mmCIF file of C-alpha atoms in Angstrom:
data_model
loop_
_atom_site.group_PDB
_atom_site.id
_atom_site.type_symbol
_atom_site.label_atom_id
_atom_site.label_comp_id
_atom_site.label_asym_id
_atom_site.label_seq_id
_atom_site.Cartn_x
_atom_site.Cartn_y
_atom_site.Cartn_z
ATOM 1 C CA UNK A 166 34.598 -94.034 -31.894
ATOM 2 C CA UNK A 167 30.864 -94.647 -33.892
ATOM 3 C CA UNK A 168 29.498 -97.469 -33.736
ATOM 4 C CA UNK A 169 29.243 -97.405 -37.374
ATOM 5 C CA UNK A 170 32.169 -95.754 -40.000
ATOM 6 C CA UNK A 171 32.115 -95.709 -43.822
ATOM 7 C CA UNK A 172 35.495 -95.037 -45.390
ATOM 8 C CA UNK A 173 35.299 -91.335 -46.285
ATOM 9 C CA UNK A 174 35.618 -91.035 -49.812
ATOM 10 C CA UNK A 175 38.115 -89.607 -51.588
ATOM 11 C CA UNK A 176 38.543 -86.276 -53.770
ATOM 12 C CA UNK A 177 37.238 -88.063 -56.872
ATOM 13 C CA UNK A 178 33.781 -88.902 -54.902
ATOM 14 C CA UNK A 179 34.797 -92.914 -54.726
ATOM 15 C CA UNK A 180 34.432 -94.669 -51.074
ATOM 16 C CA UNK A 181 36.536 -97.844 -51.388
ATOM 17 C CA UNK A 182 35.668 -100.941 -49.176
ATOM 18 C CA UNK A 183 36.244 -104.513 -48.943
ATOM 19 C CA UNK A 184 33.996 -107.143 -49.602
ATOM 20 C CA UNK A 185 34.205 -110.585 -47.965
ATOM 21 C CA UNK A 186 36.227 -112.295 -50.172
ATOM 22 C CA UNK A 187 38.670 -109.553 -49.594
ATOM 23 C CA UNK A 188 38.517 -107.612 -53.182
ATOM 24 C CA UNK A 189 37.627 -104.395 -53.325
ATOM 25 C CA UNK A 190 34.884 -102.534 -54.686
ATOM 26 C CA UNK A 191 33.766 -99.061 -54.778
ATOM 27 C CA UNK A 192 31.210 -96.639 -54.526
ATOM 28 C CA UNK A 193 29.759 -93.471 -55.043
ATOM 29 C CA UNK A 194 26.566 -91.019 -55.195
ATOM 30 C CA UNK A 195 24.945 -90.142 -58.435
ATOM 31 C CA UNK A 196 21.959 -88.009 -57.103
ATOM 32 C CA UNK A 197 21.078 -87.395 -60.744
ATOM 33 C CA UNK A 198 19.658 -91.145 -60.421
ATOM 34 C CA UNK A 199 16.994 -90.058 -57.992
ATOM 35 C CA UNK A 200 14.398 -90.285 -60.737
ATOM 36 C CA UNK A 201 14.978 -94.257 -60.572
ATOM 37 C CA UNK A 202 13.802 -94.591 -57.280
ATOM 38 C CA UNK A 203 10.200 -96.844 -57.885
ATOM 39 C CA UNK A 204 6.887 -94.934 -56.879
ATOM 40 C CA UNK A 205 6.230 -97.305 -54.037
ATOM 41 C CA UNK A 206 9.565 -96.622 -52.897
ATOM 42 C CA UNK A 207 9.934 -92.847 -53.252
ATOM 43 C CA UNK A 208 6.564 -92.692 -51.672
ATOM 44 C CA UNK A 209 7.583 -94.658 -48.380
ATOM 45 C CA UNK A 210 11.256 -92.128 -48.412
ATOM 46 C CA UNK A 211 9.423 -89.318 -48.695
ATOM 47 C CA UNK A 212 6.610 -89.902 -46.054
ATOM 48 C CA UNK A 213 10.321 -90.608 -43.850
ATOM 49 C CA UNK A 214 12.212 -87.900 -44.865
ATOM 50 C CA UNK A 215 9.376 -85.477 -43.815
ATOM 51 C CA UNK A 216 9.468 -87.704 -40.371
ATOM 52 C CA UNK A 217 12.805 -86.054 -40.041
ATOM 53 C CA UNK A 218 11.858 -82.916 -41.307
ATOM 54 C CA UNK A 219 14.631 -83.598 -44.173
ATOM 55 C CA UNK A 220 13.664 -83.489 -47.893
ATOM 56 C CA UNK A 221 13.981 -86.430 -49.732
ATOM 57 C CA UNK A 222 17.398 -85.093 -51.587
ATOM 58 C CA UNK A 223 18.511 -84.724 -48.395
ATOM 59 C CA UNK A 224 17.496 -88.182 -47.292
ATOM 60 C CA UNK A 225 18.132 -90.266 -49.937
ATOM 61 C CA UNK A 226 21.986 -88.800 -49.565
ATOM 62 C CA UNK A 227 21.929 -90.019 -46.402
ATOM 63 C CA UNK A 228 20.400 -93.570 -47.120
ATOM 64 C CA UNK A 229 23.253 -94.168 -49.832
ATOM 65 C CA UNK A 230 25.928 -93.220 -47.791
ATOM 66 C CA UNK A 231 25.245 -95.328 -44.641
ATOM 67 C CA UNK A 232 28.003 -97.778 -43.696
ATOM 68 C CA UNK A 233 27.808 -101.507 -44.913
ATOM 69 C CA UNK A 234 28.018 -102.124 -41.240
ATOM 70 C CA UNK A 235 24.968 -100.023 -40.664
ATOM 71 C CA UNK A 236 23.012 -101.690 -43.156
ATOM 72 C CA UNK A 237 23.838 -105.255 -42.271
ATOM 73 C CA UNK A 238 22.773 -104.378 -38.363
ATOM 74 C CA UNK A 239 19.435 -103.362 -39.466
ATOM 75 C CA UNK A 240 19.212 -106.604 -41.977
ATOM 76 C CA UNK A 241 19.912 -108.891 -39.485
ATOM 77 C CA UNK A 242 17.921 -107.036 -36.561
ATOM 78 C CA UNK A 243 14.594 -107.524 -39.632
ATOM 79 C CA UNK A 244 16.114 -111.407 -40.086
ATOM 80 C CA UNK A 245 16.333 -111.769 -36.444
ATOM 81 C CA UNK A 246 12.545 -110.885 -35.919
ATOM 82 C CA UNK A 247 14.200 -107.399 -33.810
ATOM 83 C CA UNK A 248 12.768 -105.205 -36.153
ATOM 84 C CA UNK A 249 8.961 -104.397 -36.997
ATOM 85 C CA UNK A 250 7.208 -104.144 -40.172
ATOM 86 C CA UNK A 251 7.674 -100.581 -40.682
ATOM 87 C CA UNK A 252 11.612 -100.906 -39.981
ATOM 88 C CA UNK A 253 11.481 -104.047 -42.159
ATOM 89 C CA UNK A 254 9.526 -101.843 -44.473
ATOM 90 C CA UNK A 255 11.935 -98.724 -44.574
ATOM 91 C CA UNK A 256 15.174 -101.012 -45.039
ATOM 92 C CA UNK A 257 13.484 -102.569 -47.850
ATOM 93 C CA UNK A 258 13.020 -98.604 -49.687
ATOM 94 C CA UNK A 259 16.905 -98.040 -48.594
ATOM 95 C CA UNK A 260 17.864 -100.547 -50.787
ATOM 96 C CA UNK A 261 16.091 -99.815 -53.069
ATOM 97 C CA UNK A 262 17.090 -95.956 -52.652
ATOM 98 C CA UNK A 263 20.547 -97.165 -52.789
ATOM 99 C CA UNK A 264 20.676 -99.232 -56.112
ATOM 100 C CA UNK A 265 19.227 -95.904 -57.860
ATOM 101 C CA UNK A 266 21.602 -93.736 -56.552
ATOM 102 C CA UNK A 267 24.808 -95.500 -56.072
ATOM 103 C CA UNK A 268 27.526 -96.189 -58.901
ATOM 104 C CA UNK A 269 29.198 -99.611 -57.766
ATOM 105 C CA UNK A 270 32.286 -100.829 -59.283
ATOM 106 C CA UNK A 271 34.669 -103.854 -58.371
ATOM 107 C CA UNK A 272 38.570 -104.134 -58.823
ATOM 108 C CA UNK A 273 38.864 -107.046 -61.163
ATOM 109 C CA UNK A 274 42.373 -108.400 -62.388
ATOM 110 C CA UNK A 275 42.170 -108.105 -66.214
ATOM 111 C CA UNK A 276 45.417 -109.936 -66.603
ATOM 112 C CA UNK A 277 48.232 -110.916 -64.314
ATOM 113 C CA UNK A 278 48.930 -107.872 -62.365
ATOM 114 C CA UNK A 279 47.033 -105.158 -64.284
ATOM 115 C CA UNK A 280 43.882 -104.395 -62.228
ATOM 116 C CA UNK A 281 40.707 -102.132 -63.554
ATOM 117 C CA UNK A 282 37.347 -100.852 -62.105
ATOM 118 C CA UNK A 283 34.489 -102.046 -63.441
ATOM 119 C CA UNK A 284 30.996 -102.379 -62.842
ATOM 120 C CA UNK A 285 27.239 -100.122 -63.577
#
C-alpha cells in the first residue's frame, strides 16, 4: 500500500475528501488555469519540471493532484526544520501551482437536510 493515496476521482473529474472537521469538500483540475500561476512561481516549476525532464503541463498536473497527506508531510518536514530552502522553496510554488489550477468546493447544508457544493 503507498505511503501516500488521494481518493481517485470520479467520472465527472471531482476527488472528494474530508476535511478535519469531518465535512467534505472537493476537488478538481482546471489546467486551463495554468496562466494564473505568478511569474516567480512558474519560473521556479519550470526550472523543476525540466529537473524531471517533465514539461511544466505535465508537472503542474502532478503538483495538483498530490495527496493532502503528501502535502502536509512535506509542510511539516519545512516546519520541522527537515527540509532545506530549496524544498521549502518548491512547496511554497506547489501551493501556489495548486490554487491556480484546482477548483475547490465544500458540501454546505443549505437548509435542514438539503446539501449543495459550493465554493471558486
Amino acid at each position: 500500500m503507498p505511503l501516500f493515496q488521494r481518493r481517485d476521482a470520479g467520472d465527472d473529474g471531482w476527488t472528494v475528501e474530508p476535511m478535519g472537521n469531518g465535512e467534505a469538500c472537493r476537488w478538481r483540475v482546471r489546467m486551463e488555469r495554468i496562466g494564473d500561476i505568478l511569474p516567480p512561481y512558474r519560473e521556479v516549476l519550470e526550472a523543476a519540471a525540466r529537473e524531471e525532464g517533465r514539461s511544466l503541463e505535465e508537472y503542474v498536473a502532478w503538483v495538483a493532484n498530490l495527496s493532502s497527506d503528501r502535502m502536509h508531510a512535506t509542510r511539516d518536514r519545512i516546519m520541522n526544520g527537515v527540509a532545506g530552502e530549496r524544498e521549502a522553496t518548491r512547496y511554497s510554488c506547489w501551493l501556489e501551482a495548486r490554487a491556480a489550477v484546482q477548483e475547490v468546493q465544500y458540501r454546505i447544508e443549505v437548509r435542514p437536510g438539503k446539501f449543495a457544493w459550493r465554493g471558486r
